[in-house]
Amino acid sequence: MRNLALVFCFSALVGAGIVACGDDSSSANAADTPSSESSLLSSSSADNSAGAKSSSSEKTSSESKPSSSSTEPGSSEDVAKSSESAPESSSSVVLEVSSSSVAPASSDSAPASSDDGKCTNCDSFTAADPELTENGGKGSVTTYGSITAKETSLGGACNYGQTNIQYYAAIHVNVSPGDEKGPWNGGAACGGCVHVKARTPDGWKEVTVRITDRCPDANCGVDLGGAPASDIMGIQVGRYSGEWEFVSCEGVEGVWGDSTSIWVKEGASEFWSIIQVRNPKDMVKSISIYGVDTRDAHELEMVVGTENFWTVPKAVLQTDNRYRVVVKYRTGTDDEWKIKGSELAEPEANLYLYEHRD
């Protein structure tokens, strides 16, 4: 048998000028372990259909075995090495492995084009529920008030009354109609500032506004007052696509109407009083009252129904003892007033911070 195999190999060398053969031991190894070398041998001695099966087996073997192992046969790396010395008759196997191991350039590697915010028919954004993000939201940006007169805020649902604030807005109450899951939160958003971006024919335009009101529109996201709407929309008012983020009001022009103060609601007395912070640094997170002449302390609660007000305990209203009123904001440093308890019982008192620090 060995002599017949040598005769066969010699005949193949003379006829084709190329030889691909092995001894009995290599054939035995190929039967024991499927390797790239044995696949090449089988493809040179079998018919076309057998060669196709060997090629398929080669591909499966190279995918299922770790290529990093130097002792494990069947890796694509072994096939690549053997292909350098392999006869031309095994080229179909080499092509099969090459096509599976060399991946085409991925389109994901191309840099994504930047969003420049440009749009057409920008004032006709389709109304939809706003979407909440980590520190703001996205959706409709609309307007109320006059964009030509640039009127100042009348306080809106935040109950600030007449102000000198030109850059103001309303924020959405709901995410889906009636769910009250928007940032308004019963007036807790009052006094906070929002940085708004909207898409326009010229690209993104931006403005920072103070929240003084809540949206009346079920699909509203942010509803801008006149001056900020003019900055973004020009004279083409309507419903724009945009996004917004809550920021501190400190250092922002146009959002301040006066100095920071505690304002006592009309109708207050020694038996009942509610207060609010006007022109705060940011939305108010909490208000606490600590006794200076006494050791009593009180955490105020937000009023339900009368938005953006906090209830003062009756025990504080009925004394001239001194108190520290500490206001904590969503961001920034706290503000602190030093006042008599009875001052918080005076209706419509406006207690400026700069007058009550000592």
CSV table of C-alpha atoms in Angstrom, one decimal:
chain,number,residue,atom,x,y,z
A,1,MET,CA,0.0,0.0,0.0
A,2,ARG,CA,2.8,2.4,0.8
A,3,ASN,CA,4.4,1.7,-2.6
A,4,LEU,CA,1.1,2.4,-4.3
A,5,ALA,CA,0.8,5.7,-2.5
A,6,LEU,CA,4.3,6.7,-3.7
A,7,VAL,CA,3.4,5.8,-7.2
A,8,PHE,CA,0.2,7.8,-7.0
A,9,CYS,CA,2.0,10.9,-5.7
A,10,PHE,CA,4.7,10.6,-8.4
A,11,SER,CA,2.0,10.4,-11.1
A,12,ALA,CA,0.3,13.5,-9.7
A,13,LEU,CA,3.6,15.4,-9.7
A,14,VAL,CA,4.3,14.6,-13.3
A,15,GLY,CA,0.8,15.3,-14.5
A,16,ALA,CA,0.0,18.5,-12.6
A,17,GLY,CA,3.4,19.8,-11.5
A,18,ILE,CA,2.1,20.2,-7.9
A,19,VAL,CA,2.1,17.6,-5.2
A,20,ALA,CA,0.2,17.4,-1.9
A,21,CYS,CA,0.5,14.2,-0.1
A,22,GLY,CA,1.5,12.8,3.4
A,23,ASP,CA,2.5,9.6,5.1
A,24,ASP,CA,0.2,7.2,6.9
A,25,SER,CA,0.9,8.8,10.3
A,26,SER,CA,-0.4,12.2,9.2
A,27,SER,CA,-3.5,10.6,7.9
A,28,ALA,CA,-4.0,8.9,11.2
A,29,ASN,CA,-3.6,12.2,13.1
A,30,ALA,CA,-6.1,13.8,10.8
A,31,ALA,CA,-8.6,11.1,11.7
A,32,ASP,CA,-8.0,11.5,15.4
A,33,THR,CA,-8.1,15.4,15.5
A,34,PRO,CA,-9.8,17.6,12.9
A,35,SER,CA,-7.0,20.2,12.0
A,36,SER,CA,-6.4,22.6,9.2
A,37,GLU,CA,-3.6,20.4,7.8
A,38,SER,CA,-5.8,17.3,7.6
A,39,SER,CA,-8.5,19.4,6.0
A,40,LEU,CA,-6.1,20.5,3.3
A,41,LEU,CA,-5.0,16.9,2.7
A,42,SER,CA,-8.6,15.6,2.4
A,43,SER,CA,-9.4,18.4,0.0
A,44,SER,CA,-6.5,17.4,-2.4
A,45,SER,CA,-7.5,13.8,-2.5
A,46,ALA,CA,-11.3,14.0,-2.6
A,47,ASP,CA,-13.8,15.0,-5.3
A,48,ASN,CA,-15.4,18.4,-5.5
A,49,SER,CA,-18.3,17.7,-3.2
A,50,ALA,CA,-16.0,16.2,-0.6
A,51,GLY,CA,-13.7,19.3,-0.9
A,52,ALA,CA,-16.7,21.6,-0.2
A,53,LYS,CA,-17.6,19.6,2.9
A,54,SER,CA,-14.0,19.8,4.1
A,55,SER,CA,-14.0,23.6,3.6
A,56,SER,CA,-17.2,23.9,5.7
A,57,SER,CA,-15.7,21.7,8.4
A,58,GLU,CA,-12.6,23.9,8.4
A,59,LYS,CA,-14.6,27.0,8.9
A,60,THR,CA,-16.6,25.4,11.8
A,61,SER,CA,-13.4,24.2,13.4
A,62,SER,CA,-11.7,27.5,13.3
A,63,GLU,CA,-14.7,29.3,14.8
A,64,SER,CA,-15.3,26.8,17.6
A,65,LYS,CA,-11.7,26.6,18.9
A,66,PRO,CA,-9.7,29.4,20.7
A,67,SER,CA,-7.3,30.9,18.3
A,68,SER,CA,-4.9,31.9,21.1
A,69,SER,CA,-3.9,28.3,21.8
A,70,SER,CA,-0.7,27.3,20.1
A,71,THR,CA,-1.3,23.6,20.8
A,72,GLU,CA,-5.0,23.5,19.6
A,73,PRO,CA,-5.3,22.7,15.9
A,74,GLY,CA,-7.9,24.1,13.6
A,75,SER,CA,-7.5,27.9,14.3
A,76,SER,CA,-7.7,30.4,11.5
A,77,GLU,CA,-4.1,31.4,12.3
A,78,ASP,CA,-2.9,27.8,11.7
A,79,VAL,CA,-4.8,27.8,8.4
A,80,ALA,CA,-3.3,31.1,7.3
A,81,LYS,CA,0.2,29.8,8.1
A,82,SER,CA,-0.3,26.5,6.3
A,83,SER,CA,-1.7,28.3,3.2
A,84,GLU,CA,1.7,29.9,2.7
A,85,SER,CA,3.2,26.5,1.9
A,86,ALA,CA,0.1,24.7,0.7
A,87,PRO,CA,-0.3,23.7,-2.9
A,88,GLU,CA,-2.6,25.6,-5.3
A,89,SER,CA,-5.2,22.9,-5.2
A,90,SER,CA,-6.1,24.0,-1.6
A,91,SER,CA,-6.8,27.6,-2.6
A,92,SER,CA,-10.5,27.1,-2.2
A,93,VAL,CA,-10.0,26.4,1.5
A,94,VAL,CA,-7.8,29.4,2.0
A,95,LEU,CA,-10.3,31.7,0.4
A,96,GLU,CA,-13.1,30.3,2.6
A,97,VAL,CA,-11.1,31.0,5.8
A,98,SER,CA,-9.9,34.4,4.5
A,99,SER,CA,-13.4,35.6,3.8
A,100,SER,CA,-14.6,34.7,7.3
A,101,SER,CA,-11.6,36.0,9.3
A,102,VAL,CA,-11.1,39.4,7.6
A,103,ALA,CA,-14.1,41.5,8.5
A,104,PRO,CA,-15.0,44.5,6.3
A,105,ALA,CA,-14.7,48.0,7.7
A,106,SER,CA,-17.6,48.8,10.0
A,107,SER,CA,-19.8,51.7,9.2
A,108,ASP,CA,-20.1,52.2,13.0
A,109,SER,CA,-16.5,53.5,13.0
A,110,ALA,CA,-17.4,56.5,10.9
A,111,PRO,CA,-17.8,59.7,13.1
A,112,ALA,CA,-21.4,60.7,13.6
A,113,SER,CA,-22.4,64.0,12.1
A,114,SER,CA,-23.1,66.6,14.8
A,115,ASP,CA,-26.6,67.9,15.4
A,116,ASP,CA,-26.5,71.5,14.4
A,117,GLY,CA,-30.2,72.1,15.4
A,118,LYS,CA,-31.2,73.4,12.0
A,119,CYS,CA,-34.7,72.6,10.8
A,120,THR,CA,-37.4,73.6,8.4
A,121,ASN,CA,-41.0,74.6,9.4
A,122,CYS,CA,-39.6,75.0,12.8
A,123,ASP,CA,-42.6,76.7,14.3
A,124,SER,CA,-44.9,73.7,13.4
A,125,PHE,CA,-43.5,71.0,15.7
A,126,THR,CA,-46.0,68.2,16.3
A,127,ALA,CA,-47.6,68.4,19.7
A,128,ALA,CA,-46.6,65.5,21.9
A,129,ASP,CA,-46.1,64.6,25.6
A,130,PRO,CA,-42.9,66.0,27.0
A,131,GLU,CA,-40.1,63.6,27.9
A,132,LEU,CA,-38.2,63.8,31.2
A,133,THR,CA,-34.4,63.6,31.2
A,134,GLU,CA,-32.0,63.4,34.1
A,135,ASN,CA,-32.0,67.1,34.9
A,136,GLY,CA,-34.7,68.5,32.6
A,137,GLY,CA,-36.6,67.4,29.6
A,138,LYS,CA,-37.4,67.7,25.9
A,139,GLY,CA,-40.4,68.4,23.8
A,140,SER,CA,-42.4,71.5,22.9
A,141,VAL,CA,-41.1,75.0,23.4
A,142,THR,CA,-44.0,77.5,23.0
A,143,THR,CA,-44.6,81.1,24.0
A,144,TYR,CA,-47.1,83.4,25.8
A,145,GLY,CA,-47.0,87.2,26.2
A,146,SER,CA,-46.0,89.8,23.7
A,147,ILE,CA,-42.7,89.3,21.8
A,148,THR,CA,-42.7,92.9,20.7
A,149,ALA,CA,-43.5,94.7,24.1
A,150,LYS,CA,-41.4,92.1,26.0
A,151,GLU,CA,-43.6,92.4,29.1
A,152,THR,CA,-42.3,91.5,32.5
A,153,SER,CA,-43.8,88.6,34.5
A,154,LEU,CA,-46.9,89.1,36.6
A,155,GLY,CA,-45.9,86.2,38.8
A,156,GLY,CA,-48.2,83.6,37.4
A,157,ALA,CA,-49.1,80.5,39.4
A,158,CYS,CA,-46.0,81.1,41.5
A,159,ASN,CA,-47.9,84.0,43.1
A,160,TYR,CA,-45.0,86.4,42.9
A,161,GLY,CA,-47.3,89.3,41.8
A,162,GLN,CA,-45.9,92.1,39.6
A,163,THR,CA,-42.2,91.6,39.0
A,164,ASN,CA,-39.4,93.2,36.9
A,165,ILE,CA,-38.4,89.8,35.5
A,166,GLN,CA,-38.2,89.8,31.7
A,167,TYR,CA,-36.8,86.3,31.2
A,168,TYR,CA,-39.5,84.0,32.6
A,169,ALA,CA,-41.4,80.9,31.6
A,170,ALA,CA,-44.0,78.3,32.6
A,171,ILE,CA,-43.0,74.6,33.1
A,172,HIS,CA,-45.1,71.5,32.4
A,173,VAL,CA,-47.2,70.0,35.1
A,174,ASN,CA,-47.8,66.6,33.5
A,175,VAL,CA,-45.9,64.0,31.4
A,176,SER,CA,-49.0,62.3,30.3
A,177,PRO,CA,-52.3,64.2,30.6
A,178,GLY,CA,-53.4,64.4,34.2
A,179,ASP,CA,-50.5,62.4,35.8
A,180,GLU,CA,-48.9,65.4,37.5
A,181,LYS,CA,-45.5,63.8,37.1
A,182,GLY,CA,-43.9,66.9,35.5
A,183,PRO,CA,-41.4,69.1,37.3
A,184,TRP,CA,-44.0,71.7,38.4
A,185,ASN,CA,-44.7,69.5,41.4
A,186,GLY,CA,-47.3,71.6,43.2
A,187,GLY,CA,-45.2,74.8,42.8
A,188,ALA,CA,-41.9,73.3,43.9
A,189,ALA,CA,-40.3,74.4,40.6
A,190,CYS,CA,-41.1,78.0,41.3
A,191,GLY,CA,-38.1,80.3,41.3
A,192,GLY,CA,-35.8,77.8,39.6
A,193,CYS,CA,-34.1,78.6,36.4
A,194,VAL,CA,-34.1,76.6,33.2
A,195,HIS,CA,-31.7,76.7,30.3
A,196,VAL,CA,-33.7,76.2,27.1
A,197,LYS,CA,-32.5,75.2,23.6
A,198,ALA,CA,-34.7,75.1,20.6
A,199,ARG,CA,-34.2,74.1,16.9
A,200,THR,CA,-34.5,77.0,14.4
A,201,PRO,CA,-33.7,77.6,10.7
A,202,ASP,CA,-30.4,79.0,11.9
A,203,GLY,CA,-29.6,76.1,14.2
A,204,TRP,CA,-29.8,75.8,18.0
A,205,LYS,CA,-30.8,79.0,19.9
A,206,GLU,CA,-30.6,79.2,23.7
A,207,VAL,CA,-31.9,81.2,26.6
A,208,THR,CA,-32.1,81.0,30.4
A,209,VAL,CA,-35.4,81.8,32.1
A,210,ARG,CA,-36.9,81.7,35.6
A,211,ILE,CA,-40.0,79.6,36.3
A,212,THR,CA,-42.9,81.8,37.4
A,213,ASP,CA,-45.9,79.8,36.1
A,214,ARG,CA,-47.2,76.4,35.1
A,215,CYS,CA,-48.1,75.4,31.6
A,216,PRO,CA,-51.8,75.4,30.6
A,217,ASP,CA,-51.2,73.3,27.5
A,218,ALA,CA,-51.4,69.5,27.9
A,219,ASN,CA,-48.5,69.1,25.5
A,220,CYS,CA,-46.4,72.0,26.8
A,221,GLY,CA,-42.8,71.4,27.8
A,222,VAL,CA,-41.6,75.0,28.4
A,223,ASP,CA,-43.8,78.0,27.6
A,224,LEU,CA,-41.6,81.1,27.2
A,225,GLY,CA,-42.4,84.7,28.1
A,226,GLY,CA,-42.2,87.4,25.5
A,227,ALA,CA,-38.5,88.4,25.7
A,228,PRO,CA,-37.0,84.9,25.7
A,229,ALA,CA,-39.4,83.8,23.0
A,230,SER,CA,-38.3,86.7,20.8
A,231,ASP,CA,-34.6,85.6,21.3
A,232,ILE,CA,-35.3,82.1,20.0
A,233,MET,CA,-38.3,82.5,17.6
A,234,GLY,CA,-37.9,86.0,16.3
A,235,ILE,CA,-41.2,87.0,14.8
A,236,GLN,CA,-42.1,83.5,13.7
A,237,VAL,CA,-43.8,82.3,16.9
A,238,GLY,CA,-45.3,78.8,17.3
A,239,ARG,CA,-44.5,75.4,18.6
A,240,TYR,CA,-40.8,74.6,18.4
A,241,SER,CA,-38.8,71.4,19.2
A,242,GLY,CA,-36.4,71.8,22.1
A,243,GLU,CA,-34.9,70.6,25.3
A,244,TRP,CA,-34.2,72.2,28.7
A,245,GLU,CA,-32.1,71.8,31.8
A,246,PHE,CA,-32.5,73.1,35.3
A,247,VAL,CA,-29.6,75.5,36.3
A,248,SER,CA,-28.9,77.9,39.1
A,249,CYS,CA,-30.1,81.5,38.7
A,250,GLU,CA,-27.0,83.0,40.2
A,251,GLY,CA,-25.2,85.4,37.8
A,252,VAL,CA,-27.9,85.1,35.1
A,253,GLU,CA,-29.1,88.4,33.7
A,254,GLY,CA,-32.8,89.1,33.1
A,255,VAL,CA,-34.2,86.6,35.7
A,256,TRP,CA,-33.9,88.9,38.7
A,257,GLY,CA,-36.8,91.3,39.6
A,258,ASP,CA,-35.5,92.6,42.9
A,259,SER,CA,-33.3,91.6,45.9
A,260,THR,CA,-34.0,88.2,47.5
A,261,SER,CA,-36.7,88.5,50.2
A,262,ILE,CA,-39.3,86.6,52.3
A,263,TRP,CA,-42.8,87.7,51.5
A,264,VAL,CA,-45.7,87.2,53.8
A,265,LYS,CA,-49.0,86.5,52.2
A,266,GLU,CA,-51.9,88.9,52.7
A,267,GLY,CA,-54.3,87.9,55.4
A,268,ALA,CA,-51.5,86.8,57.8
A,269,SER,CA,-52.0,87.2,61.5
A,270,GLU,CA,-50.6,85.9,64.8
A,271,PHE,CA,-52.8,82.8,64.3
A,272,TRP,CA,-52.0,82.0,60.6
A,273,SER,CA,-49.3,82.9,58.1
A,274,ILE,CA,-47.7,81.5,55.0
A,275,ILE,CA,-44.6,82.8,53.3
A,276,GLN,CA,-42.6,82.5,50.1
A,277,VAL,CA,-39.1,83.4,48.9
A,278,ARG,CA,-39.0,85.9,46.1
A,279,ASN,CA,-36.0,86.2,43.7
A,280,PRO,CA,-34.3,83.0,45.1
A,281,LYS,CA,-31.0,81.7,43.8
A,282,ASP,CA,-32.8,78.6,42.7
A,283,MET,CA,-35.9,76.6,43.4
A,284,VAL,CA,-36.4,76.3,47.2
A,285,LYS,CA,-35.7,72.9,48.7
A,286,SER,CA,-36.6,73.6,52.3
A,287,ILE,CA,-37.2,76.3,54.9
A,288,SER,CA,-36.2,75.8,58.5
A,289,ILE,CA,-36.7,78.1,61.5
A,290,TYR,CA,-34.3,77.9,64.5
A,291,GLY,CA,-34.7,79.8,67.8
A,292,VAL,CA,-31.9,82.2,68.7
A,293,ASP,CA,-33.4,83.1,72.2
A,294,THR,CA,-34.9,79.7,72.5
A,295,ARG,CA,-34.0,76.2,71.4
A,296,ASP,CA,-37.1,75.4,69.4
A,297,ALA,CA,-36.7,74.4,65.8
A,298,HIS,CA,-39.3,74.0,63.0
A,299,GLU,CA,-39.3,72.5,59.5
A,300,LEU,CA,-41.8,74.3,57.4
A,301,GLU,CA,-44.2,72.4,55.1
A,302,MET,CA,-45.3,73.5,51.7
A,303,VAL,CA,-49.0,74.5,51.5
A,304,VAL,CA,-51.2,72.2,49.5
A,305,GLY,CA,-53.4,74.1,47.1
A,306,THR,CA,-51.8,77.5,47.5
A,307,GLU,CA,-48.7,76.9,45.4
A,308,ASN,CA,-45.2,78.1,46.3
A,309,PHE,CA,-46.0,78.9,50.0
A,310,TRP,CA,-44.8,77.5,53.2
A,311,THR,CA,-46.7,77.4,56.6
A,312,VAL,CA,-45.2,79.2,59.6
A,313,PRO,CA,-46.1,77.6,63.0
A,314,LYS,CA,-48.4,79.6,65.2
A,315,ALA,CA,-45.9,79.4,68.1
A,316,VAL,CA,-43.4,81.4,66.1
A,317,LEU,CA,-45.9,84.1,65.1
A,318,GLN,CA,-47.0,84.9,68.6
A,319,THR,CA,-43.6,85.9,70.0
A,320,ASP,CA,-40.9,88.6,69.6
A,321,ASN,CA,-38.2,86.0,70.1
A,322,ARG,CA,-35.5,86.0,67.5
A,323,TYR,CA,-35.2,83.3,64.9
A,324,ARG,CA,-32.9,82.2,62.1
A,325,VAL,CA,-34.8,81.4,58.9
A,326,VAL,CA,-32.6,79.2,56.8
A,327,VAL,CA,-33.6,78.6,53.1
A,328,LYS,CA,-31.9,75.7,51.3
A,329,TYR,CA,-31.9,75.7,47.5
A,330,ARG,CA,-31.7,73.0,45.0
A,331,THR,CA,-28.2,74.2,44.2
A,332,GLY,CA,-25.9,76.9,45.6
A,333,THR,CA,-25.3,78.1,49.2
A,334,ASP,CA,-28.1,78.6,51.7
A,335,ASP,CA,-29.6,82.0,52.6
A,336,GLU,CA,-30.3,83.0,56.2
A,337,TRP,CA,-32.5,85.7,57.7
A,338,LYS,CA,-32.4,86.8,61.4
A,339,ILE,CA,-35.9,88.1,62.3
A,340,LYS,CA,-38.4,88.3,65.1
A,341,GLY,CA,-41.2,85.7,65.0
A,342,SER,CA,-43.9,88.4,65.0
A,343,GLU,CA,-42.5,89.8,61.7
A,344,LEU,CA,-43.7,86.7,59.9
A,345,ALA,CA,-47.3,87.6,61.1
A,346,GLU,CA,-47.4,90.9,59.3
A,347,PRO,CA,-49.5,90.7,56.1
A,348,GLU,CA,-47.7,91.6,52.9
A,349,ALA,CA,-44.4,92.2,54.7
A,350,ASN,CA,-41.4,92.0,52.3
A,351,LEU,CA,-38.4,91.0,54.4
A,352,TYR,CA,-35.3,91.6,52.4
A,353,LEU,CA,-32.3,89.4,53.0
A,354,TYR,CA,-29.8,92.3,53.0
A,355,GLU,CA,-31.8,94.0,55.8
A,356,HIS,CA,-32.0,90.9,58.0
A,357,ARG,CA,-28.6,89.3,58.1
A,358,ASP,CA,-27.5,90.6,61.6
